[in-house]
PDB file of C-alpha atoms in Angstrom:
ATOM      1  CA  UNK A   1     177.964  44.990  69.016  1.00  0.00           C
ATOM      2  CA  UNK A   2     175.270  44.201  66.454  1.00  0.00           C
ATOM      3  CA  UNK A   3     172.968  46.935  65.291  1.00  0.00           C
ATOM      4  CA  UNK A   4     169.428  46.324  66.478  1.00  0.00           C
ATOM      5  CA  UNK A   5     167.906  48.657  63.926  1.00  0.00           C
ATOM      6  CA  UNK A   6     168.886  50.696  60.934  1.00  0.00           C
ATOM      7  CA  UNK A   7     168.700  53.864  63.066  1.00  0.00           C
ATOM      8  CA  UNK A   8     172.262  53.860  64.516  1.00  0.00           C
ATOM      9  CA  UNK A   9     174.040  54.926  61.309  1.00  0.00           C
ATOM     10  CA  UNK A  10     171.826  57.986  60.588  1.00  0.00           C
ATOM     11  CA  UNK A  11     172.167  59.036  64.237  1.00  0.00           C
ATOM     12  CA  UNK A  12     175.970  58.845  63.960  1.00  0.00           C
ATOM     13  CA  UNK A  13     175.851  60.902  60.752  1.00  0.00           C
ATOM     14  CA  UNK A  14     173.631  63.492  62.450  1.00  0.00           C
ATOM     15  CA  UNK A  15     176.037  63.712  65.382  1.00  0.00           C
ATOM     16  CA  UNK A  16     179.005  64.302  63.082  1.00  0.00           C
ATOM     17  CA  UNK A  17     177.019  66.935  61.182  1.00  0.00           C
ATOM     18  CA  UNK A  18     175.952  68.662  64.408  1.00  0.00           C
ATOM     19  CA  UNK A  19     179.515  68.549  65.773  1.00  0.00           C
ATOM     20  CA  UNK A  20     180.798  70.169  62.584  1.00  0.00           C
ATOM     21  CA  UNK A  21     178.091  72.826  62.656  1.00  0.00           C
ATOM     22  CA  UNK A  22     178.854  73.653  66.294  1.00  0.00           C
ATOM     23  CA  UNK A  23     182.552  74.071  65.522  1.00  0.00           C
ATOM     24  CA  UNK A  24     181.882  76.915  63.064  1.00  0.00           C
ATOM     25  CA  UNK A  25     182.021  80.521  64.319  1.00  0.00           C
ATOM     26  CA  UNK A  26     178.681  82.095  65.195  1.00  0.00           C
ATOM     27  CA  UNK A  27     179.207  84.822  62.577  1.00  0.00           C
ATOM     28  CA  UNK A  28     178.913  82.198  59.843  1.00  0.00           C
ATOM     29  CA  UNK A  29     175.240  81.745  60.673  1.00  0.00           C
ATOM     30  CA  UNK A  30     172.478  84.143  59.781  1.00  0.00           C
ATOM     31  CA  UNK A  31     168.832  84.120  60.678  1.00  0.00           C
ATOM     32  CA  UNK A  32     167.865  81.877  57.802  1.00  0.00           C
ATOM     33  CA  UNK A  33     164.123  81.122  58.096  1.00  0.00           C
ATOM     34  CA  UNK A  34     164.625  77.756  56.378  1.00  0.00           C
ATOM     35  CA  UNK A  35     167.155  76.682  58.995  1.00  0.00           C
ATOM     36  CA  UNK A  36     164.932  77.939  61.798  1.00  0.00           C
ATOM     37  CA  UNK A  37     161.970  76.020  60.342  1.00  0.00           C
ATOM     38  CA  UNK A  38     164.069  72.857  60.062  1.00  0.00           C
ATOM     39  CA  UNK A  39     165.095  73.183  63.715  1.00  0.00           C
ATOM     40  CA  UNK A  40     161.480  73.804  64.740  1.00  0.00           C
ATOM     41  CA  UNK A  41     160.276  70.763  62.799  1.00  0.00           C
ATOM     42  CA  UNK A  42     162.999  68.592  64.321  1.00  0.00           C
ATOM     43  CA  UNK A  43     162.121  69.803  67.814  1.00  0.00           C
ATOM     44  CA  UNK A  44     158.443  69.042  67.170  1.00  0.00           C
ATOM     45  CA  UNK A  45     159.275  65.526  65.967  1.00  0.00           C
ATOM     46  CA  UNK A  46     161.335  64.963  69.088  1.00  0.00           C
ATOM     47  CA  UNK A  47     158.507  66.211  71.295  1.00  0.00           C
ATOM     48  CA  UNK A  48     155.962  63.985  69.537  1.00  0.00           C
ATOM     49  CA  UNK A  49     158.158  60.903  69.898  1.00  0.00           C
ATOM     50  CA  UNK A  50     158.881  61.715  73.534  1.00  0.00           C
ATOM     51  CA  UNK A  51     155.211  62.290  74.300  1.00  0.00           C
ATOM     52  CA  UNK A  52     154.005  59.232  72.423  1.00  0.00           C
ATOM     53  CA  UNK A  53     156.497  56.887  74.021  1.00  0.00           C
ATOM     54  CA  UNK A  54     156.799  58.587  77.379  1.00  0.00           C
ATOM     55  CA  UNK A  55     157.569  56.063  80.074  1.00  0.00           C
ATOM     56  CA  UNK A  56     157.379  57.141  83.668  1.00  0.00           C
ATOM     57  CA  UNK A  57     158.840  53.900  85.061  1.00  0.00           C
ATOM     58  CA  UNK A  58     160.396  50.678  83.842  1.00  0.00           C
ATOM     59  CA  UNK A  59     157.193  48.853  84.782  1.00  0.00           C
ATOM     60  CA  UNK A  60     154.564  51.119  83.211  1.00  0.00           C
ATOM     61  CA  UNK A  61     152.820  48.146  81.575  1.00  0.00           C
ATOM     62  CA  UNK A  62     152.460  46.316  84.890  1.00  0.00           C
ATOM     63  CA  UNK A  63     151.262  49.439  86.699  1.00  0.00           C
ATOM     64  CA  UNK A  64     148.709  50.213  83.998  1.00  0.00           C
ATOM     65  CA  UNK A  65     147.300  46.686  83.774  1.00  0.00           C
ATOM     66  CA  UNK A  66     147.025  46.339  87.569  1.00  0.00           C
ATOM     67  CA  UNK A  67     145.504  49.811  87.836  1.00  0.00           C
ATOM     68  CA  UNK A  68     142.827  49.187  85.227  1.00  0.00           C
ATOM     69  CA  UNK A  69     142.120  45.731  86.653  1.00  0.00           C
ATOM     70  CA  UNK A  70     141.514  47.206  90.120  1.00  0.00           C
ATOM     71  CA  UNK A  71     140.053  50.567  89.068  1.00  0.00           C
ATOM     72  CA  UNK A  72     138.338  49.740  85.790  1.00  0.00           C
ATOM     73  CA  UNK A  73     135.721  52.502  85.995  1.00  0.00           C
ATOM     74  CA  UNK A  74     137.712  55.221  87.736  1.00  0.00           C
ATOM     75  CA  UNK A  75     137.383  58.476  85.822  1.00  0.00           C
ATOM     76  CA  UNK A  76     140.918  59.806  85.435  1.00  0.00           C
ATOM     77  CA  UNK A  77     140.526  62.955  83.333  1.00  0.00           C
ATOM     78  CA  UNK A  78     138.984  64.828  86.270  1.00  0.00           C
ATOM     79  CA  UNK A  79     139.556  63.073  89.572  1.00  0.00           C
ATOM     80  CA  UNK A  80     137.157  63.210  92.479  1.00  0.00           C
ATOM     81  CA  UNK A  81     139.250  63.580  95.660  1.00  0.00           C
ATOM     82  CA  UNK A  82     136.759  61.339  97.473  1.00  0.00           C
ATOM     83  CA  UNK A  83     137.738  58.454  95.149  1.00  0.00           C
ATOM     84  CA  UNK A  84     141.318  58.854  96.369  1.00  0.00           C
ATOM     85  CA  UNK A  85     141.082  59.998  99.990  1.00  0.00           C
ATOM     86  CA  UNK A  86     137.866  58.707 101.574  1.00  0.00           C
ATOM     87  CA  UNK A  87     138.088  55.828 104.040  1.00  0.00           C
ATOM     88  CA  UNK A  88     136.499  53.400 101.556  1.00  0.00           C
ATOM     89  CA  UNK A  89     138.798  54.610  98.750  1.00  0.00           C
ATOM     90  CA  UNK A  90     141.892  54.175 100.930  1.00  0.00           C
ATOM     91  CA  UNK A  91     140.808  50.604 101.681  1.00  0.00           C
ATOM     92  CA  UNK A  92     140.673  49.908  97.957  1.00  0.00           C
ATOM     93  CA  UNK A  93     143.900  51.775  97.100  1.00  0.00           C
ATOM     94  CA  UNK A  94     146.022  50.259  99.883  1.00  0.00           C
ATOM     95  CA  UNK A  95     146.261  46.716  98.377  1.00  0.00           C
ATOM     96  CA  UNK A  96     146.991  48.205  94.950  1.00  0.00           C
ATOM     97  CA  UNK A  97     149.806  50.349  96.331  1.00  0.00           C
ATOM     98  CA  UNK A  98     151.328  47.494  98.320  1.00  0.00           C
ATOM     99  CA  UNK A  99     151.676  45.419  95.133  1.00  0.00           C
ATOM    100  CA  UNK A 100     154.485  47.801  94.161  1.00  0.00           C
ATOM    101  CA  UNK A 101     156.426  47.709  97.421  1.00  0.00           C
ATOM    102  CA  UNK A 102     159.934  46.725  96.312  1.00  0.00           C
ATOM    103  CA  UNK A 103     159.024  47.237  92.639  1.00  0.00           C
ATOM    104  CA  UNK A 104     158.829  51.044  92.597  1.00  0.00           C
ATOM    105  CA  UNK A 105     161.386  52.904  94.668  1.00  0.00           C
ATOM    106  CA  UNK A 106     159.686  55.066  97.297  1.00  0.00           C
ATOM    107  CA  UNK A 107     156.288  53.831  96.067  1.00  0.00           C
ATOM    108  CA  UNK A 108     154.523  55.328  99.081  1.00  0.00           C
ATOM    109  CA  UNK A 109     156.240  58.750  99.178  1.00  0.00           C
ATOM    110  CA  UNK A 110     153.935  61.696  98.746  1.00  0.00           C
ATOM    111  CA  UNK A 111     153.751  63.620  95.501  1.00  0.00           C
ATOM    112  CA  UNK A 112     151.429  66.124  93.870  1.00  0.00           C
ATOM    113  CA  UNK A 113     148.765  64.811  91.522  1.00  0.00           C
ATOM    114  CA  UNK A 114     146.653  66.987  89.225  1.00  0.00           C
ATOM    115  CA  UNK A 115     142.918  66.583  89.731  1.00  0.00           C
ATOM    116  CA  UNK A 116     141.983  67.879  86.263  1.00  0.00           C
ATOM    117  CA  UNK A 117     144.486  66.723  83.662  1.00  0.00           C
ATOM    118  CA  UNK A 118     143.505  69.488  81.241  1.00  0.00           C
ATOM    119  CA  UNK A 119     145.077  72.000  83.632  1.00  0.00           C
ATOM    120  CA  UNK A 120     148.519  72.498  85.106  1.00  0.00           C
ATOM    121  CA  UNK A 121     149.793  72.299  88.649  1.00  0.00           C
ATOM    122  CA  UNK A 122     148.043  74.895  90.790  1.00  0.00           C
ATOM    123  CA  UNK A 123     147.061  74.902  94.430  1.00  0.00           C
ATOM    124  CA  UNK A 124     143.407  74.347  93.498  1.00  0.00           C
ATOM    125  CA  UNK A 125     144.167  71.572  91.000  1.00  0.00           C
ATOM    126  CA  UNK A 126     146.471  69.351  93.040  1.00  0.00           C
ATOM    127  CA  UNK A 127     146.137  66.773  95.727  1.00  0.00           C
ATOM    128  CA  UNK A 128     148.811  65.022  97.752  1.00  0.00           C
ATOM    129  CA  UNK A 129     148.981  61.331  96.779  1.00  0.00           C
ATOM    130  CA  UNK A 130     151.319  58.345  97.116  1.00  0.00           C
ATOM    131  CA  UNK A 131     153.876  58.097  94.330  1.00  0.00           C
ATOM    132  CA  UNK A 132     152.433  54.827  92.951  1.00  0.00           C
ATOM    133  CA  UNK A 133     148.984  56.402  92.779  1.00  0.00           C
ATOM    134  CA  UNK A 134     150.483  59.304  90.798  1.00  0.00           C
ATOM    135  CA  UNK A 135     152.246  56.880  88.427  1.00  0.00           C
ATOM    136  CA  UNK A 136     149.123  54.759  87.926  1.00  0.00           C
ATOM    137  CA  UNK A 137     146.890  57.702  87.109  1.00  0.00           C
ATOM    138  CA  UNK A 138     149.403  59.593  84.938  1.00  0.00           C
ATOM    139  CA  UNK A 139     150.345  56.454  82.988  1.00  0.00           C
ATOM    140  CA  UNK A 140     146.649  55.813  82.364  1.00  0.00           C
ATOM    141  CA  UNK A 141     146.129  59.442  81.351  1.00  0.00           C
ATOM    142  CA  UNK A 142     149.005  59.177  78.864  1.00  0.00           C
ATOM    143  CA  UNK A 143     147.828  55.895  77.384  1.00  0.00           C
ATOM    144  CA  UNK A 144     144.182  56.873  77.202  1.00  0.00           C
ATOM    145  CA  UNK A 145     144.924  60.250  75.602  1.00  0.00           C
ATOM    146  CA  UNK A 146     143.801  62.475  78.464  1.00  0.00           C
ATOM    147  CA  UNK A 147     147.084  64.395  78.732  1.00  0.00           C
ATOM    148  CA  UNK A 148     146.832  65.649  75.148  1.00  0.00           C
ATOM    149  CA  UNK A 149     145.191  68.895  76.292  1.00  0.00           C
ATOM    150  CA  UNK A 150     148.200  69.888  78.385  1.00  0.00           C
ATOM    151  CA  UNK A 151     150.622  68.664  75.734  1.00  0.00           C
ATOM    152  CA  UNK A 152     148.800  70.647  73.043  1.00  0.00           C
ATOM    153  CA  UNK A 153     148.640  73.795  75.174  1.00  0.00           C
ATOM    154  CA  UNK A 154     152.403  73.591  75.736  1.00  0.00           C
ATOM    155  CA  UNK A 155     152.928  73.124  72.003  1.00  0.00           C
ATOM    156  CA  UNK A 156     150.612  76.072  71.264  1.00  0.00           C
ATOM    157  CA  UNK A 157     152.582  78.280  73.669  1.00  0.00           C
ATOM    158  CA  UNK A 158     155.851  77.184  72.069  1.00  0.00           C
ATOM    159  CA  UNK A 159     154.384  77.924  68.640  1.00  0.00           C
ATOM    160  CA  UNK A 160     153.294  81.381  69.781  1.00  0.00           C
ATOM    161  CA  UNK A 161     156.775  82.058  71.151  1.00  0.00           C
ATOM    162  CA  UNK A 162     158.274  81.000  67.834  1.00  0.00           C
ATOM    163  CA  UNK A 163     155.817  83.168  65.890  1.00  0.00           C
ATOM    164  CA  UNK A 164     156.502  86.148  68.160  1.00  0.00           C
ATOM    165  CA  UNK A 165     160.243  85.571  67.828  1.00  0.00           C
ATOM    166  CA  UNK A 166     159.878  85.467  64.031  1.00  0.00           C
ATOM    167  CA  UNK A 167     157.943  88.745  64.008  1.00  0.00           C
ATOM    168  CA  UNK A 168     160.539  90.376  66.270  1.00  0.00           C
ATOM    169  CA  UNK A 169     163.347  89.208  63.987  1.00  0.00           C
ATOM    170  CA  UNK A 170     161.489  90.578  60.945  1.00  0.00           C
ATOM    171  CA  UNK A 171     161.005  93.937  62.676  1.00  0.00           C
ATOM    172  CA  UNK A 172     164.672  93.993  63.678  1.00  0.00           C
ATOM    173  CA  UNK A 173     165.758  93.274  60.101  1.00  0.00           C
ATOM    174  CA  UNK A 174     163.493  96.029  58.778  1.00  0.00           C
ATOM    175  CA  UNK A 175     164.890  98.434  61.374  1.00  0.00           C
ATOM    176  CA  UNK A 176     168.456  97.552  60.387  1.00  0.00           C
ATOM    177  CA  UNK A 177     167.656  98.144  56.700  1.00  0.00           C
ATOM    178  CA  UNK A 178     166.176 101.540  57.570  1.00  0.00           C
ATOM    179  CA  UNK A 179     169.290 102.465  59.574  1.00  0.00           C
ATOM    180  CA  UNK A 180     171.498 101.480  56.624  1.00  0.00           C
ATOM    181  CA  UNK A 181     169.380 103.594  54.294  1.00  0.00           C
ATOM    182  CA  UNK A 182     169.489 106.542  56.700  1.00  0.00           C
ATOM    183  CA  UNK A 183     173.291 106.348  56.995  1.00  0.00           C
ATOM    184  CA  UNK A 184     173.518 107.686  53.474  1.00  0.00           C
ATOM    185  CA  UNK A 185     171.382 110.739  54.310  1.00  0.00           C
ATOM    186  CA  UNK A 186     173.065 113.653  56.082  1.00  0.00           C
ATOM    187  CA  UNK A 187     171.453 116.019  58.608  1.00  0.00           C
ATOM    188  CA  UNK A 188     170.203 118.421  55.977  1.00  0.00           C
ATOM    189  CA  UNK A 189     168.344 115.640  54.235  1.00  0.00           C
ATOM    190  CA  UNK A 190     170.734 115.392  51.297  1.00  0.00           C
ATOM    191  CA  UNK A 191     171.968 112.027  50.142  1.00  0.00           C
ATOM    192  CA  UNK A 192     175.721 111.658  50.434  1.00  0.00           C
ATOM    193  CA  UNK A 193     177.795 110.069  47.717  1.00  0.00           C
TER     194      UNK A 193
END
């Protein structure tokens, strides 16, 4: 098979390197901040690539173009339930949804859709919607940059976890050093030799 890009060889090298690293005993690894930072940077790169190129379906382009053709002015960052559920809205949405019958599996199954894309899934922030409506709105939110708030808040939380974990590890190391120092001191306070 021909290589379609120059990316296959580095990926193979990374896999061999990872396989070798995973075969080593756990004791051979310490809490090296440089290694932890490298892993964190790699994870962030992966997340950015995934987020940037996130595809919800194989026909995202078709869904997005049809959606914006039919609902050019629909505000998608904060949805008005009336624009999705009123009788007049349903009359407009029905032909759009039917375009994807046979294209999207279970296109008309119900799913939860966030009303305000800057917030997560809560009872107050969700509405029940057909699957194709969910895809159309979430694809548009991704492409038009509206989902960045949620993405950034997840990244911030992950960063806080990493920072907290780093502080805990530092405190643990300091505690271990203190224990080692105290081992050499007997009960009467004299240093043993």
